[in-house]
Amino acid sequence: MILKALGDKAVRAATVHVQSSKIPTELAKSSTALFSAYSGGAATLPDLPYDYNALEPAISTETMTLHHSKHHNTYVTNLNVGLEKLDAALSSGDVSGLIALQGAIKFNGGGHVNHALFWENLAAPDSTTVGPETTAALAASSFGDLATLQSTMSAQTVAVQGSGWGWLGYNPQSKQLQIATCPNQDPLQATTGLIPLLGIDVWEHAYYVDYRNVRPDYVKNIWNVINWNAVEERLIAAKK
């Protein structure tokens, strides 16, 4: 579970609950990887830990306002609609309905969880530094240092076709840092088993106002507003 693996307040804010323990195992795989329990609550848009203008000039006030209050909020709204339909399908024993809902729940649930993590990835320009646990993990990894991580992850993230995410994750099997990319709103842990430490959103709505179609410039500049304290906390939690 994401909550168990991370103990992260961003994911706690993103957790939603459905009133049923009757979801068939195969149908529930994507949902259980996203949500820690099912108890009848609803997803909510998390407050940002900073003002909309806090990330300038890397990310403008306009982009942050639209991205958080419009785009993320749409995922929250659509997820809640999907979960209500899921409850109805469960109550009526509508297996076809359950199957039909999996795509929408994965997309909107992934969008909600990904963005909740993303907001906590970010901080005012150059306000945090790489922590000792992250530095040690980098040294022990195939990257070796921060500069190599940044260049490698940037290249893979820029190369995402269409819309998606670039991620730095922790592999609990190898106990190593690992870069991955995910299409659309596919959540990292649910689809790869990696525990997310740092994500870069490369949907155009994340950067088009500021950078138009020049994704490489956006990815280059986002490193100036990374919250390394959050990365450090997630890494420590992931290793427990």
Short mmCIF file of C-alpha atoms in Angstrom, two decimals:
data_model
loop_
_atom_site.label_atom_id
_atom_site.label_comp_id
_atom_site.label_asym_id
_atom_site.label_seq_id
_atom_site.Cartn_x
_atom_site.Cartn_y
_atom_site.Cartn_z
CA MET A 1 0.00 0.00 0.00
CA ILE A 2 1.16 3.53 -0.68
CA LEU A 3 0.32 4.73 2.80
CA LYS A 4 2.12 1.89 4.51
CA ALA A 5 5.15 2.22 2.29
CA LEU A 6 5.53 5.98 2.52
CA GLY A 7 3.84 7.21 5.68
CA ASP A 8 3.61 10.41 3.65
CA LYS A 9 1.17 13.21 4.45
CA ALA A 10 0.64 13.92 0.75
CA VAL A 11 -0.67 10.43 0.23
CA ARG A 12 -2.68 10.51 3.44
CA ALA A 13 -4.39 13.60 2.02
CA ALA A 14 -4.99 11.72 -1.22
CA THR A 15 -6.44 8.58 0.36
CA VAL A 16 -10.08 7.83 -0.37
CA HIS A 17 -12.40 5.15 0.91
CA VAL A 18 -15.22 3.04 -0.48
CA GLN A 19 -17.87 1.22 1.52
CA SER A 20 -17.08 -2.36 0.67
CA SER A 21 -14.72 -5.24 1.21
CA LYS A 22 -16.44 -7.23 -1.52
CA ILE A 23 -14.30 -6.15 -4.49
CA PRO A 24 -13.00 -9.25 -6.30
CA THR A 25 -9.21 -9.58 -6.02
CA GLU A 26 -8.43 -9.16 -9.72
CA LEU A 27 -10.76 -6.19 -10.10
CA ALA A 28 -9.38 -4.49 -7.00
CA LYS A 29 -5.69 -4.60 -7.85
CA SER A 30 -5.38 -1.06 -9.14
CA SER A 31 -7.65 0.34 -6.46
CA THR A 32 -5.95 -1.34 -3.52
CA ALA A 33 -2.60 -0.13 -4.73
CA LEU A 34 -3.95 3.41 -4.66
CA PHE A 35 -6.04 3.41 -1.48
CA SER A 36 -5.24 1.95 1.89
CA ALA A 37 -8.78 1.05 3.02
CA TYR A 38 -12.43 1.23 2.07
CA SER A 39 -14.65 2.95 4.63
CA GLY A 40 -16.94 5.46 2.96
CA GLY A 41 -15.02 8.77 2.79
CA ALA A 42 -14.39 11.00 -0.23
CA ALA A 43 -11.34 12.41 -1.94
CA THR A 44 -10.59 16.07 -1.27
CA LEU A 45 -8.29 18.58 -2.93
CA PRO A 46 -5.31 19.06 -0.59
CA ASP A 47 -4.20 22.55 0.37
CA LEU A 48 -0.80 23.57 -0.94
CA PRO A 49 1.98 24.10 1.64
CA TYR A 50 2.92 27.36 -0.11
CA ASP A 51 1.29 30.21 -2.06
CA TYR A 52 0.61 29.94 -5.78
CA ASN A 53 3.41 32.43 -6.49
CA ALA A 54 6.01 30.68 -4.34
CA LEU A 55 7.65 28.76 -7.19
CA GLU A 56 8.29 31.67 -9.54
CA PRO A 57 10.10 32.07 -11.87
CA ALA A 58 10.33 28.30 -12.49
CA ILE A 59 6.53 27.88 -12.34
CA SER A 60 4.25 30.90 -12.62
CA THR A 61 1.33 31.87 -10.42
CA GLU A 62 -1.03 31.34 -13.35
CA THR A 63 0.21 27.81 -13.99
CA MET A 64 0.02 26.86 -10.31
CA THR A 65 -3.49 28.28 -9.96
CA LEU A 66 -4.79 26.43 -13.00
CA HIS A 67 -2.92 23.22 -12.28
CA HIS A 68 -4.04 22.93 -8.66
CA SER A 69 -7.50 24.49 -8.56
CA LYS A 70 -8.70 23.28 -11.97
CA HIS A 71 -6.80 20.23 -13.19
CA HIS A 72 -6.16 18.46 -9.89
CA ASN A 73 -9.63 19.35 -8.68
CA THR A 74 -11.11 17.72 -11.79
CA TYR A 75 -9.38 14.44 -10.93
CA VAL A 76 -10.79 14.65 -7.41
CA THR A 77 -14.31 15.33 -8.66
CA ASN A 78 -14.24 12.55 -11.24
CA LEU A 79 -12.71 10.10 -8.77
CA ASN A 80 -15.52 10.69 -6.31
CA VAL A 81 -18.09 10.16 -9.07
CA GLY A 82 -16.37 6.91 -10.01
CA LEU A 83 -16.24 5.69 -6.42
CA GLU A 84 -19.94 6.38 -5.96
CA LYS A 85 -20.64 4.31 -9.07
CA LEU A 86 -18.32 1.61 -7.74
CA ASP A 87 -20.30 1.40 -4.51
CA ALA A 88 -23.53 1.14 -6.48
CA ALA A 89 -22.10 -1.63 -8.67
CA LEU A 90 -20.86 -3.50 -5.61
CA SER A 91 -24.20 -3.18 -3.87
CA SER A 92 -26.06 -4.53 -6.89
CA GLY A 93 -23.51 -7.21 -7.73
CA ASP A 94 -22.93 -5.66 -11.15
CA VAL A 95 -19.63 -7.30 -12.16
CA SER A 96 -19.71 -5.77 -15.66
CA GLY A 97 -20.11 -2.36 -14.07
CA LEU A 98 -17.14 -3.03 -11.78
CA ILE A 99 -14.95 -3.95 -14.72
CA ALA A 100 -16.07 -0.90 -16.70
CA LEU A 101 -15.14 1.44 -13.84
CA GLN A 102 -11.55 0.25 -13.38
CA GLY A 103 -10.10 2.52 -16.08
CA ALA A 104 -11.73 5.67 -14.73
CA ILE A 105 -10.75 4.89 -11.15
CA LYS A 106 -7.15 4.18 -12.16
CA PHE A 107 -6.93 7.38 -14.24
CA ASN A 108 -8.59 9.77 -11.81
CA GLY A 109 -7.26 8.04 -8.70
CA GLY A 110 -3.79 8.09 -10.19
CA GLY A 111 -4.17 11.75 -11.11
CA HIS A 112 -5.18 12.55 -7.54
CA VAL A 113 -2.37 10.59 -5.87
CA ASN A 114 0.27 11.76 -8.36
CA HIS A 115 -0.60 15.41 -7.90
CA ALA A 116 -0.80 15.18 -4.11
CA LEU A 117 2.75 13.84 -4.18
CA PHE A 118 3.83 16.40 -6.77
CA TRP A 119 2.79 19.44 -4.72
CA GLU A 120 4.93 18.25 -1.83
CA ASN A 121 7.84 17.65 -4.23
CA LEU A 122 8.04 21.41 -4.69
CA ALA A 123 9.35 24.30 -2.59
CA ALA A 124 10.50 27.88 -3.05
CA PRO A 125 13.57 28.16 -5.31
CA ASP A 126 16.74 26.78 -3.74
CA SER A 127 15.15 26.63 -0.28
CA THR A 128 16.16 23.03 0.47
CA THR A 129 19.25 20.90 -0.06
CA VAL A 130 19.80 17.20 -0.64
CA GLY A 131 19.73 15.34 2.67
CA PRO A 132 22.31 12.85 3.95
CA GLU A 133 20.16 9.75 3.35
CA THR A 134 19.49 10.82 -0.24
CA THR A 135 23.16 11.66 -0.80
CA ALA A 136 24.21 8.23 0.46
CA ALA A 137 21.57 6.50 -1.69
CA LEU A 138 22.78 8.40 -4.76
CA ALA A 139 26.37 7.43 -4.07
CA ALA A 140 25.37 3.78 -3.78
CA SER A 141 23.26 3.87 -6.94
CA SER A 142 24.17 3.64 -10.60
CA PHE A 143 23.91 7.46 -10.77
CA GLY A 144 26.65 8.13 -8.26
CA ASP A 145 25.81 11.78 -7.70
CA LEU A 146 23.05 14.36 -7.99
CA ALA A 147 24.21 15.84 -11.30
CA THR A 148 24.09 12.44 -13.00
CA LEU A 149 20.67 11.70 -11.53
CA GLN A 150 19.35 15.04 -12.78
CA SER A 151 20.70 14.63 -16.32
CA THR A 152 19.53 11.01 -16.61
CA MET A 153 16.07 11.62 -15.15
CA SER A 154 15.63 14.80 -17.18
CA ALA A 155 16.41 13.02 -20.44
CA GLN A 156 14.00 10.17 -19.71
CA THR A 157 11.27 12.53 -18.53
CA VAL A 158 11.55 14.84 -21.55
CA ALA A 159 11.30 11.74 -23.77
CA VAL A 160 7.89 10.69 -22.38
CA GLN A 161 5.58 10.39 -25.39
CA GLY A 162 2.41 12.41 -25.04
CA SER A 163 1.43 12.93 -21.42
CA GLY A 164 2.89 11.30 -18.35
CA TRP A 165 5.35 11.48 -15.48
CA GLY A 166 9.02 11.01 -14.76
CA TRP A 167 9.77 9.43 -11.37
CA LEU A 168 12.59 8.76 -9.01
CA GLY A 169 11.55 5.73 -7.00
CA TYR A 170 12.92 3.38 -4.39
CA ASN A 171 13.03 -0.28 -5.34
CA PRO A 172 12.27 -2.28 -2.17
CA GLN A 173 13.61 -5.46 -3.77
CA SER A 174 17.03 -4.19 -4.83
CA LYS A 175 17.05 -1.45 -2.16
CA GLN A 176 18.26 0.98 -4.83
CA LEU A 177 17.09 4.23 -6.34
CA GLN A 178 15.52 3.77 -9.75
CA ILE A 179 14.18 6.08 -12.48
CA ALA A 180 10.95 5.22 -14.24
CA THR A 181 8.41 6.92 -16.48
CA CYS A 182 4.66 6.32 -16.49
CA PRO A 183 2.12 7.23 -19.18
CA ASN A 184 -0.97 9.33 -18.52
CA GLN A 185 -1.82 9.25 -14.80
CA ASP A 186 -0.62 5.71 -14.09
CA PRO A 187 0.57 5.75 -10.46
CA LEU A 188 4.16 4.61 -9.98
CA GLN A 189 3.79 2.11 -7.16
CA ALA A 190 0.63 0.49 -8.49
CA THR A 191 2.16 -0.12 -11.92
CA THR A 192 5.87 -0.73 -11.20
CA GLY A 193 6.22 -1.60 -7.52
CA LEU A 194 8.59 1.34 -7.00
CA ILE A 195 7.91 3.63 -4.05
CA PRO A 196 7.69 7.23 -5.32
CA LEU A 197 10.23 9.72 -3.98
CA LEU A 198 10.11 12.48 -6.59
CA GLY A 199 7.84 13.01 -9.58
CA ILE A 200 7.87 15.44 -12.51
CA ASP A 201 4.55 16.06 -14.24
CA VAL A 202 4.99 16.40 -18.00
CA TRP A 203 1.38 16.80 -18.98
CA GLU A 204 1.27 20.03 -21.00
CA HIS A 205 -1.02 21.66 -18.45
CA ALA A 206 1.96 21.60 -16.04
CA TYR A 207 4.11 23.87 -18.20
CA TYR A 208 2.44 25.18 -21.38
CA VAL A 209 1.57 28.65 -20.01
CA ASP A 210 5.20 29.25 -19.06
CA TYR A 211 7.18 27.25 -21.62
CA ARG A 212 4.75 26.63 -24.49
CA ASN A 213 5.88 23.35 -26.09
CA VAL A 214 9.49 23.52 -24.89
CA ARG A 215 9.33 20.69 -22.37
CA PRO A 216 13.15 20.48 -21.88
CA ASP A 217 13.27 24.02 -20.46
CA TYR A 218 10.50 23.21 -17.98
CA VAL A 219 12.21 20.03 -16.83
CA LYS A 220 15.53 21.85 -16.51
CA ASN A 221 14.03 24.62 -14.37
CA ILE A 222 11.90 22.42 -12.13
CA TRP A 223 15.06 21.18 -10.44
CA ASN A 224 15.36 24.67 -8.92
CA VAL A 225 12.14 24.16 -6.94
CA ILE A 226 12.51 20.58 -5.73
CA ASN A 227 11.73 20.01 -2.06
CA TRP A 228 14.63 17.77 -1.08
CA ASN A 229 13.34 17.60 2.49
CA ALA A 230 10.27 15.74 1.20
CA VAL A 231 12.46 13.40 -0.87
CA GLU A 232 14.57 12.65 2.19
CA GLU A 233 11.50 11.92 4.35
CA ARG A 234 10.00 9.62 1.73
CA LEU A 235 13.26 7.73 1.27
CA ILE A 236 13.66 7.16 5.01
CA ALA A 237 10.07 5.92 5.25
CA ALA A 238 10.43 3.70 2.18
CA LYS A 239 13.46 1.93 3.63
CA LYS A 240 11.66 0.91 6.85
#
